[in-house]
DNA sequence: GGGCCCATGTAATTAGTTACATGATTAT
DNA sequence: ATAATCATGTAACTAATTACATGGGCCC
């Protein structure tokens, strides 16, 4: 998906600046999408060039000027078309799980540290998420509830899995080490 | 994570060619990682240049020659270092959920079609996964079991969620359409 | 006075995908 | 006969991230 469609979608719910748009993306899409300024600002410029949004410079006292974009008729039509045409896809990329796949090449301490780091990370994300939606004034649309619920459900099952499987895996790794004495390990690390 | 580390890790479990390596990645890592020839072959060439793997050309009757790589001592050491240093990360990217977030801009039919497509997709992946691990000769390492179990757990909770929430969302979308008569929709689609 | 918030934008870099090029063999 | 499998590799392209550049206001 092009960052332009995402920007257009966010702007369709209410005019905003690039900076504000990024906040919204962080808050609402963090489970399944992210965008940096390096992709948002060029996308906005391109959307304006093609007349799908109209930008208006707003002067502000005591803070930098900003440029607020609102969607145009052409933009609304283009958004509907893009959403109708977009192929639904869903992929994960996890350095964490690659690491775990090779757990037998890690020290048990390192394996435990990796799992604990990730567990803490996922727990933080869960808390931040609940927090953000509690502070929210406007009610969510049905689609927003669906997307947020999806993210939470997955997060929950991840944290449960990590808590359930952690100790068992570490114990196995320690047992494997014991089966294979230190001398063998040194040789294995040093040679083929 | 660099594709080089992944290739090195796979090769550490047994010498193989680029083609075979890609098969392994597809089978074992599909839940959380993928790699195309365009990233594998250059990674292999680079690993060989830096002496972390040794490639041997194998002539084959009735099929193309291949080049089988095995890990070197330096490679084993570099892999251990890389796995010890790698930051564990885990991210999802979902055009599907972006689409769902904007479900109110979709026709209920399109929303249902998108959910059904994804449900079927996830179910296919689950079946293929179980299938692949049933046909497997060698037992999995503890880390492999952990990684595969993680993928399956998440997949399961996704499919459950989609099945549980699908009809409710579609009903809501239909109800919202009814609240907002056709004339309004035409205006909303055409103008601001 | 140190660090974060507001705010926009660009340049360099990273990492990857897709399509192309080639072609025999084998299964349906 | 048609598609898939085996097999390697490159070139063009896509899409993004990170860091840089700039700077006042506000909170602790």
CSV table of C-alpha atoms (C1' of nucleotides) in Angstrom, one decimal:
chain,number,residue,atom,x,y,z
A,1,UNK,CA,0.0,0.0,0.0
A,2,UNK,CA,1.2,3.4,-0.9
A,3,UNK,CA,1.7,5.9,1.9
A,4,UNK,CA,-0.5,8.3,-0.1
A,5,UNK,CA,-3.6,6.2,0.4
A,6,UNK,CA,-3.0,6.1,4.1
A,7,UNK,CA,-2.6,9.8,4.3
A,8,UNK,CA,-5.6,10.4,2.1
A,9,UNK,CA,-7.7,8.1,4.4
A,10,UNK,CA,-6.6,9.9,7.6
A,11,UNK,CA,-7.2,13.3,6.0
A,12,UNK,CA,-10.7,12.2,4.9
A,13,UNK,CA,-11.6,11.9,8.6
A,14,UNK,CA,-10.6,15.5,9.2
A,15,UNK,CA,-8.1,18.1,8.0
A,16,UNK,CA,-4.7,17.9,9.5
A,17,UNK,CA,-1.0,18.7,9.1
A,18,UNK,CA,1.8,16.3,8.3
A,19,UNK,CA,2.9,16.4,11.9
A,20,UNK,CA,-0.6,15.7,13.2
A,21,UNK,CA,-1.1,13.0,10.6
A,22,UNK,CA,1.9,11.1,11.9
A,23,UNK,CA,0.6,11.3,15.5
A,24,UNK,CA,-2.7,9.7,14.3
A,25,UNK,CA,-0.9,7.0,12.4
A,26,UNK,CA,1.2,6.2,15.4
A,27,UNK,CA,-1.8,6.0,17.7
A,28,UNK,CA,-4.3,4.3,15.5
A,29,UNK,CA,-2.2,2.1,13.2
A,30,UNK,CA,0.7,1.1,15.4
A,31,UNK,CA,-0.5,-2.5,15.5
A,32,UNK,CA,-0.2,-3.0,11.7
A,33,UNK,CA,1.4,0.0,10.0
A,34,UNK,CA,3.9,2.8,10.5
A,35,UNK,CA,5.1,5.8,8.5
A,36,UNK,CA,8.0,8.2,9.0
A,37,UNK,CA,8.2,11.8,8.1
A,38,UNK,CA,10.3,10.8,5.2
A,39,UNK,CA,7.4,9.0,3.6
A,40,UNK,CA,4.5,11.3,4.9
A,41,UNK,CA,5.8,14.7,3.7
A,42,UNK,CA,6.6,13.5,0.1
A,43,UNK,CA,3.2,11.7,0.0
A,44,UNK,CA,1.4,14.9,1.0
A,45,UNK,CA,3.3,17.0,-1.5
A,46,UNK,CA,2.4,14.5,-4.2
A,47,UNK,CA,-1.3,14.4,-3.2
A,48,UNK,CA,-1.5,18.1,-3.4
A,49,UNK,CA,0.2,18.2,-6.8
A,50,UNK,CA,-2.4,15.8,-8.1
A,51,UNK,CA,-5.3,17.8,-6.6
A,52,UNK,CA,-6.5,15.1,-4.2
A,53,UNK,CA,-5.9,17.3,-1.1
A,54,UNK,CA,-5.7,21.1,-0.7
A,55,UNK,CA,-3.1,22.5,1.6
A,56,UNK,CA,-3.5,25.7,3.5
A,57,UNK,CA,-0.6,27.4,5.4
A,58,UNK,CA,-1.6,28.3,9.0
A,59,UNK,CA,0.4,30.9,10.8
A,60,UNK,CA,0.8,30.2,14.5
A,61,UNK,CA,2.0,32.4,17.3
A,62,UNK,CA,4.6,30.9,19.6
A,63,UNK,CA,5.1,27.8,17.4
A,64,UNK,CA,6.2,26.9,13.9
A,65,UNK,CA,3.7,27.6,11.1
A,66,UNK,CA,2.0,24.6,9.8
A,67,UNK,CA,0.3,23.4,6.6
A,68,UNK,CA,-3.2,21.9,7.0
A,69,UNK,CA,-4.5,19.6,4.3
A,70,UNK,CA,-8.1,18.9,3.6
A,71,UNK,CA,-9.5,16.4,1.2
A,72,UNK,CA,-11.0,17.5,-2.2
A,73,UNK,CA,-13.9,15.9,-4.1
A,74,UNK,CA,-11.3,14.3,-6.4
A,75,UNK,CA,-9.5,13.0,-3.4
A,76,UNK,CA,-12.6,11.4,-1.9
A,77,UNK,CA,-13.3,9.7,-5.2
A,78,UNK,CA,-9.7,8.5,-5.5
A,79,UNK,CA,-9.7,7.2,-2.0
A,80,UNK,CA,-12.9,5.2,-2.6
A,81,UNK,CA,-11.3,3.8,-5.7
A,82,UNK,CA,-8.0,2.9,-4.1
A,83,UNK,CA,-9.8,1.2,-1.1
A,84,UNK,CA,-11.9,-0.8,-3.5
A,85,UNK,CA,-8.9,-1.9,-5.6
A,86,UNK,CA,-6.3,-2.5,-2.8
A,87,UNK,CA,-5.3,-6.1,-2.4
A,88,UNK,CA,-5.7,-7.1,1.2
A,89,UNK,CA,-2.3,-8.4,2.5
A,90,UNK,CA,-0.9,-9.1,5.9
A,91,UNK,CA,2.6,-10.0,6.7
A,92,UNK,CA,4.8,-10.2,9.8
A,93,UNK,CA,8.6,-9.7,9.9
A,94,UNK,CA,10.2,-10.9,13.1
A,95,UNK,CA,13.9,-10.8,13.8
A,96,UNK,CA,12.8,-12.1,17.2
A,97,UNK,CA,11.4,-15.3,15.9
A,98,UNK,CA,14.4,-15.9,13.6
A,99,UNK,CA,16.6,-15.6,16.7
A,100,UNK,CA,14.3,-18.1,18.5
A,101,UNK,CA,14.5,-20.5,15.6
A,102,UNK,CA,18.2,-20.5,16.1
A,103,UNK,CA,17.9,-20.7,19.9
A,104,UNK,CA,20.3,-23.7,20.1
A,105,UNK,CA,23.0,-21.3,18.9
A,106,UNK,CA,22.3,-18.9,21.8
A,107,UNK,CA,23.3,-19.1,25.4
A,108,UNK,CA,20.3,-19.9,27.6
A,109,UNK,CA,20.8,-16.5,29.2
A,110,UNK,CA,20.7,-14.7,26.0
A,111,UNK,CA,17.6,-16.6,24.9
A,112,UNK,CA,15.9,-15.7,28.2
A,113,UNK,CA,16.9,-12.1,27.8
A,114,UNK,CA,15.5,-12.0,24.3
A,115,UNK,CA,12.2,-13.4,25.3
A,116,UNK,CA,11.9,-11.2,28.3
A,117,UNK,CA,12.7,-8.1,26.3
A,118,UNK,CA,10.0,-8.9,23.8
A,119,UNK,CA,7.5,-9.8,26.5
A,120,UNK,CA,8.1,-6.5,28.1
A,121,UNK,CA,7.8,-4.8,24.7
A,122,UNK,CA,4.5,-6.4,23.9
A,123,UNK,CA,3.1,-5.6,27.3
A,124,UNK,CA,4.1,-1.9,27.0
A,125,UNK,CA,2.4,-1.8,23.6
A,126,UNK,CA,-0.8,-3.3,25.1
A,127,UNK,CA,-0.9,-0.8,28.0
A,128,UNK,CA,-0.2,2.2,25.7
A,129,UNK,CA,-2.9,1.0,23.4
A,130,UNK,CA,-5.6,0.7,26.1
A,131,UNK,CA,-4.5,4.1,27.4
A,132,UNK,CA,-4.8,5.8,24.1
A,133,UNK,CA,-8.3,4.5,23.5
A,134,UNK,CA,-9.5,5.4,27.0
A,135,UNK,CA,-8.4,9.1,26.5
A,136,UNK,CA,-10.3,9.2,23.2
A,137,UNK,CA,-13.2,11.7,22.9
A,138,UNK,CA,-14.9,10.5,19.8
A,139,UNK,CA,-16.3,7.0,19.5
A,140,UNK,CA,-14.6,4.6,17.1
A,141,UNK,CA,-16.2,3.6,13.8
A,142,UNK,CA,-17.1,0.0,13.4
A,143,UNK,CA,-14.1,-0.6,11.2
A,144,UNK,CA,-11.7,1.1,13.7
A,145,UNK,CA,-13.1,-1.2,16.5
A,146,UNK,CA,-12.5,-4.2,14.2
A,147,UNK,CA,-8.9,-3.2,13.4
A,148,UNK,CA,-8.0,-2.3,17.0
A,149,UNK,CA,-9.7,-5.5,18.3
A,150,UNK,CA,-7.7,-7.5,15.9
A,151,UNK,CA,-4.4,-6.0,17.1
A,152,UNK,CA,-5.3,-6.5,20.7
A,153,UNK,CA,-6.4,-10.1,20.2
A,154,UNK,CA,-3.1,-10.9,18.5
A,155,UNK,CA,-1.1,-9.1,21.1
A,156,UNK,CA,-2.9,-11.0,23.9
A,157,UNK,CA,-2.2,-14.3,22.3
A,158,UNK,CA,1.4,-13.4,21.8
A,159,UNK,CA,1.9,-12.4,25.4
A,160,UNK,CA,0.1,-15.5,26.7
A,161,UNK,CA,2.3,-17.7,24.5
A,162,UNK,CA,5.5,-16.1,25.6
A,163,UNK,CA,4.6,-16.5,29.3
A,164,UNK,CA,3.4,-20.1,28.8
A,165,UNK,CA,6.4,-21.3,26.8
A,166,UNK,CA,9.3,-19.3,28.2
A,167,UNK,CA,10.5,-21.5,31.1
A,168,UNK,CA,10.1,-24.7,29.2
A,169,UNK,CA,12.3,-23.5,26.3
A,170,UNK,CA,15.0,-22.2,28.6
A,171,UNK,CA,15.0,-25.5,30.6
A,172,UNK,CA,15.4,-27.4,27.3
A,173,UNK,CA,18.2,-25.2,26.2
A,174,UNK,CA,20.0,-25.7,29.6
A,175,UNK,CA,19.4,-29.5,29.3
A,176,UNK,CA,20.9,-29.6,25.8
A,177,UNK,CA,24.0,-27.7,27.0
A,178,UNK,CA,24.4,-30.3,29.8
A,179,UNK,CA,24.2,-33.2,27.3
A,180,UNK,CA,26.8,-31.5,25.3
A,181,UNK,CA,29.8,-30.9,27.6
A,182,UNK,CA,31.8,-27.7,27.5
A,183,UNK,CA,34.6,-29.2,25.5
A,184,UNK,CA,32.3,-30.1,22.6
A,185,UNK,CA,30.8,-26.7,22.7
A,186,UNK,CA,34.2,-25.0,22.4
A,187,UNK,CA,35.0,-27.2,19.5
A,188,UNK,CA,31.7,-26.6,17.9
A,189,UNK,CA,32.1,-22.9,18.3
A,190,UNK,CA,35.7,-22.9,17.0
A,191,UNK,CA,35.5,-25.5,14.3
A,192,UNK,CA,33.4,-27.5,11.9
B,1,UNK,CA,18.1,-8.3,9.9
B,2,UNK,CA,20.4,-8.9,7.1
B,3,UNK,CA,19.5,-11.7,4.7
B,4,UNK,CA,23.2,-12.8,5.2
B,5,UNK,CA,22.6,-13.9,8.8
B,6,UNK,CA,19.5,-15.8,7.8
B,7,UNK,CA,21.4,-17.6,5.0
B,8,UNK,CA,24.3,-18.3,7.3
B,9,UNK,CA,21.9,-19.8,9.9
B,10,UNK,CA,20.2,-22.1,7.5
B,11,UNK,CA,23.5,-23.3,6.1
B,12,UNK,CA,24.8,-23.9,9.6
B,13,UNK,CA,22.2,-26.7,9.9
B,14,UNK,CA,23.4,-28.3,6.7
B,15,UNK,CA,25.1,-27.5,3.4
B,16,UNK,CA,22.7,-26.4,0.6
B,17,UNK,CA,22.4,-24.4,-2.6
B,18,UNK,CA,20.7,-21.1,-3.0
B,19,UNK,CA,17.7,-22.8,-4.5
B,20,UNK,CA,17.4,-25.2,-1.6
B,21,UNK,CA,17.9,-22.5,0.9
B,22,UNK,CA,14.9,-20.6,-0.4
B,23,UNK,CA,12.8,-23.7,-0.1
B,24,UNK,CA,13.8,-24.0,3.6
B,25,UNK,CA,13.1,-20.3,4.2
B,26,UNK,CA,9.7,-20.7,2.7
B,27,UNK,CA,8.8,-23.8,4.7
B,28,UNK,CA,10.3,-22.9,8.0
B,29,UNK,CA,10.1,-19.1,8.2
B,30,UNK,CA,6.9,-18.3,6.3
B,31,UNK,CA,5.2,-17.1,9.5
B,32,UNK,CA,7.7,-14.3,10.1
B,33,UNK,CA,10.2,-13.9,7.3
B,34,UNK,CA,10.6,-14.2,3.6
B,35,UNK,CA,13.4,-13.8,1.1
B,36,UNK,CA,13.5,-13.8,-2.7
B,37,UNK,CA,16.3,-15.0,-5.0
B,38,UNK,CA,17.2,-11.3,-5.5
B,39,UNK,CA,18.2,-11.1,-1.9
B,40,UNK,CA,19.5,-14.7,-1.4
B,41,UNK,CA,22.0,-15.0,-4.3
B,42,UNK,CA,23.7,-11.7,-3.6
B,43,UNK,CA,23.9,-12.6,0.1
B,44,UNK,CA,25.5,-16.0,-0.7
B,45,UNK,CA,28.0,-14.4,-3.0
B,46,UNK,CA,28.9,-11.8,-0.3
B,47,UNK,CA,29.2,-14.6,2.4
B,48,UNK,CA,31.6,-16.5,0.2
B,49,UNK,CA,33.7,-13.4,-0.6
B,50,UNK,CA,34.1,-12.8,3.1
B,51,UNK,CA,35.0,-16.5,3.7
B,52,UNK,CA,32.0,-17.3,6.0
B,53,UNK,CA,30.8,-20.0,3.6
B,54,UNK,CA,32.6,-22.1,1.0
B,55,UNK,CA,30.8,-22.9,-2.2
B,56,UNK,CA,31.3,-26.0,-4.2
B,57,UNK,CA,30.0,-26.4,-7.8
B,58,UNK,CA,28.1,-29.7,-8.2
B,59,UNK,CA,27.5,-31.1,-11.6
B,60,UNK,CA,24.2,-32.9,-12.1
B,61,UNK,CA,22.9,-35.1,-14.8
B,62,UNK,CA,19.4,-34.2,-16.1
B,63,UNK,CA,19.2,-31.0,-14.2
B,64,UNK,CA,21.1,-27.8,-13.9
B,65,UNK,CA,24.4,-27.7,-12.1
B,66,UNK,CA,24.2,-26.2,-8.6
B,67,UNK,CA,26.5,-24.6,-6.1
B,68,UNK,CA,26.4,-26.0,-2.6
B,69,UNK,CA,27.6,-23.9,0.3
B,70,UNK,CA,28.8,-25.1,3.6
B,71,UNK,CA,29.7,-23.0,6.6
B,72,UNK,CA,33.3,-22.3,7.6
B,73,UNK,CA,34.8,-21.9,11.1
B,74,UNK,CA,34.8,-18.2,10.6
B,75,UNK,CA,31.2,-18.4,9.5
B,76,UNK,CA,30.2,-20.3,12.6
B,77,UNK,CA,31.9,-17.7,14.8
B,78,UNK,CA,30.3,-14.8,12.8
B,79,UNK,CA,26.9,-16.4,13.1
B,80,UNK,CA,27.2,-16.8,16.9
B,81,UNK,CA,28.3,-13.1,17.1
B,82,UNK,CA,25.5,-11.9,14.9
B,83,UNK,CA,22.8,-13.8,16.8
B,84,UNK,CA,24.2,-12.5,20.1
B,85,UNK,CA,24.1,-8.9,18.8
B,86,UNK,CA,20.9,-8.9,16.8
B,87,UNK,CA,18.2,-6.7,18.3
B,88,UNK,CA,15.0,-8.7,18.6
B,89,UNK,CA,12.2,-6.9,16.7
B,90,UNK,CA,8.8,-7.9,15.5
B,91,UNK,CA,6.5,-6.0,13.3
B,92,UNK,CA,3.4,-6.6,11.2
B,93,UNK,CA,2.4,-4.7,8.1
B,94,UNK,CA,-1.2,-5.2,7.1
B,95,UNK,CA,-2.9,-3.6,4.1
B,96,UNK,CA,-5.9,-5.7,5.2
B,97,UNK,CA,-6.3,-3.9,8.6
B,98,UNK,CA,-5.8,-0.5,7.0
B,99,UNK,CA,-8.7,-1.5,4.7
B,100,UNK,CA,-10.8,-2.6,7.7
B,101,UNK,CA,-9.9,0.6,9.6
B,102,UNK,CA,-11.6,2.5,6.7
B,103,UNK,CA,-14.5,-0.1,6.5
B,104,UNK,CA,-17.1,2.7,6.5
B,105,UNK,CA,-15.7,3.8,3.1
B,106,UNK,CA,-16.2,0.3,1.7
B,107,UNK,CA,-19.4,-1.2,0.5
B,108,UNK,CA,-20.5,-4.0,2.9
B,109,UNK,CA,-20.0,-6.5,0.1
B,110,UNK,CA,-16.5,-5.4,-0.4
B,111,UNK,CA,-15.8,-5.5,3.3
B,112,UNK,CA,-17.2,-9.1,3.5
B,113,UNK,CA,-15.2,-10.1,0.5
B,114,UNK,CA,-12.0,-8.7,2.0
B,115,UNK,CA,-12.5,-10.5,5.3
B,116,UNK,CA,-13.5,-13.8,3.6
B,117,UNK,CA,-10.4,-13.6,1.3
B,118,UNK,CA,-8.1,-13.1,4.3
B,119,UNK,CA,-9.8,-15.8,6.4
B,120,UNK,CA,-9.4,-18.3,3.5
B,121,UNK,CA,-5.8,-17.2,3.2
B,122,UNK,CA,-5.0,-17.7,6.8
B,123,UNK,CA,-6.7,-21.1,6.8
B,124,UNK,CA,-4.7,-22.2,3.8
B,125,UNK,CA,-1.4,-21.1,5.5
B,126,UNK,CA,-2.4,-23.1,8.6
B,127,UNK,CA,-3.1,-26.2,6.6
B,128,UNK,CA,0.1,-25.9,4.6
B,129,UNK,CA,2.0,-25.5,7.8
B,130,UNK,CA,0.7,-28.5,9.6
B,131,UNK,CA,1.2,-30.5,6.4
B,132,UNK,CA,4.8,-29.4,6.1
B,133,UNK,CA,5.7,-30.4,9.6
B,134,UNK,CA,4.0,-33.8,9.3
B,135,UNK,CA,6.1,-34.7,6.3
B,136,UNK,CA,9.2,-33.8,8.2
B,137,UNK,CA,11.8,-36.5,8.9
B,138,UNK,CA,14.1,-34.9,11.4
B,139,UNK,CA,12.7,-33.7,14.7
B,140,UNK,CA,12.6,-30.0,15.4
B,141,UNK,CA,15.0,-28.3,17.7
B,142,UNK,CA,13.5,-26.6,20.8
B,143,UNK,CA,13.9,-23.2,19.2
B,144,UNK,CA,12.2,-24.3,16.0
B,145,UNK,CA,9.3,-25.7,18.0
B,146,UNK,CA,9.0,-22.4,19.8
B,147,UNK,CA,9.1,-20.3,16.6
B,148,UNK,CA,6.6,-22.6,14.8
B,149,UNK,CA,4.4,-22.7,17.9
B,150,UNK,CA,4.4,-18.9,18.0
B,151,UNK,CA,3.3,-18.7,14.4
B,152,UNK,CA,0.5,-21.2,14.8
B,153,UNK,CA,-0.8,-19.6,18.0
B,154,UNK,CA,-1.0,-16.2,16.3
B,155,UNK,CA,-2.6,-17.7,13.2
B,156,UNK,CA,-5.2,-19.5,15.3
B,157,UNK,CA,-6.2,-16.4,17.2
B,158,UNK,CA,-6.5,-14.5,14.0
B,159,UNK,CA,-8.8,-17.0,12.3
B,160,UNK,CA,-10.9,-17.2,15.5
B,161,UNK,CA,-11.2,-13.4,15.6
B,162,UNK,CA,-12.2,-13.1,12.0
B,163,UNK,CA,-14.8,-15.8,12.3
B,164,UNK,CA,-16.2,-14.3,15.6
B,165,UNK,CA,-16.3,-10.7,14.4
B,166,UNK,CA,-17.2,-11.0,10.7
B,167,UNK,CA,-21.0,-11.0,10.8
B,168,UNK,CA,-21.2,-8.4,13.5
B,169,UNK,CA,-19.1,-5.9,11.5
B,170,UNK,CA,-21.0,-6.5,8.2
B,171,UNK,CA,-24.3,-6.0,10.0
B,172,UNK,CA,-23.1,-2.7,11.5
B,173,UNK,CA,-21.9,-1.5,8.1
B,174,UNK,CA,-25.3,-2.4,6.5
B,175,UNK,CA,-27.1,-0.6,9.4
B,176,UNK,CA,-24.9,2.5,8.9
B,177,UNK,CA,-25.8,2.5,5.2
B,178,UNK,CA,-29.5,2.3,6.1
B,179,UNK,CA,-29.2,5.3,8.5
B,180,UNK,CA,-27.6,7.3,5.8
B,181,UNK,CA,-29.9,7.2,2.7
B,182,UNK,CA,-28.6,6.6,-0.8
B,183,UNK,CA,-28.9,10.3,-1.7
B,184,UNK,CA,-26.5,11.3,1.1
B,185,UNK,CA,-24.1,8.7,0.1
B,186,UNK,CA,-24.0,9.9,-3.5
B,187,UNK,CA,-23.3,13.4,-2.2
B,188,UNK,CA,-20.7,12.2,0.2
B,189,UNK,CA,-19.0,10.3,-2.6
B,190,UNK,CA,-19.2,13.1,-5.0
B,191,UNK,CA,-18.6,16.1,-2.8
B,192,UNK,CA,-17.3,17.4,0.4
C,1,DG,C1',20.0,24.5,31.3
C,2,DG,C1',18.6,20.0,29.5
C,3,DG,C1',15.3,17.8,27.0
C,4,DC,C1',10.9,17.3,24.8
C,5,DC,C1',7.2,19.4,21.9
C,6,DC,C1',6.0,21.7,17.9
C,7,DA,C1',6.8,21.7,12.7
C,8,DT,C1',8.6,21.0,7.7
C,9,DG,C1',11.3,19.1,4.6
C,10,DT,C1',15.5,16.9,2.0
C,11,DA,C1',19.5,13.8,1.1
C,12,DA,C1',21.8,9.8,1.6
C,13,DT,C1',21.4,5.3,2.4
C,14,DT,C1',19.4,0.8,3.0
C,15,DA,C1',17.0,-3.1,1.6
C,16,DG,C1',14.4,-5.1,-0.8
C,17,DT,C1',11.2,-6.9,-4.9
C,18,DT,C1',10.1,-7.9,-9.8
C,19,DA,C1',11.1,-9.0,-14.1
C,20,DC,C1',14.4,-10.7,-17.2
C,21,DA,C1',17.5,-14.2,-19.2
C,22,DT,C1',18.0,-19.3,-20.0
C,23,DG,C1',16.7,-24.0,-20.5
C,24,DA,C1',16.3,-29.2,-19.7
C,25,DT,C1',13.2,-32.5,-17.2
C,26,DT,C1',9.2,-34.4,-15.3
C,27,DA,C1',4.6,-34.7,-13.9
C,28,DT,C1',-0.5,-34.0,-15.2
D,1,DA,C1',0.7,-29.8,-24.6
D,2,DT,C1',1.1,-27.2,-20.5
D,3,DA,C1',2.7,-26.2,-16.2
D,4,DA,C1',5.8,-27.0,-12.5
D,5,DT,C1',10.4,-28.2,-10.8
D,6,DC,C1',15.2,-27.5,-10.8
D,7,DA,C1',18.8,-23.9,-11.0
D,8,DT,C1',21.6,-19.3,-11.0
D,9,DG,C1',22.1,-14.8,-11.4
D,10,DT,C1',21.5,-9.6,-12.7
D,11,DA,C1',19.4,-5.0,-13.6
D,12,DA,C1',15.9,-1.9,-12.9
D,13,DC,C1',13.0,-0.3,-9.9
D,14,DT,C1',10.3,0.6,-5.5
D,15,DA,C1',9.8,2.0,-1.1
D,16,DA,C1',11.2,3.0,2.7
D,17,DT,C1',14.2,4.6,6.9
D,18,DT,C1',17.6,7.5,9.2
D,19,DA,C1',19.9,11.4,9.8
D,20,DC,C1',20.4,16.1,8.9
D,21,DA,C1',19.0,21.0,8.9
D,22,DT,C1',16.5,24.6,11.6
D,23,DG,C1',14.7,26.9,15.7
D,24,DG,C1',11.4,29.0,19.3
D,25,DG,C1',8.6,27.7,23.4
D,26,DC,C1',7.7,25.2,27.6
D,27,DC,C1',8.4,22.2,31.6
D,28,DC,C1',11.2,20.4,35.4
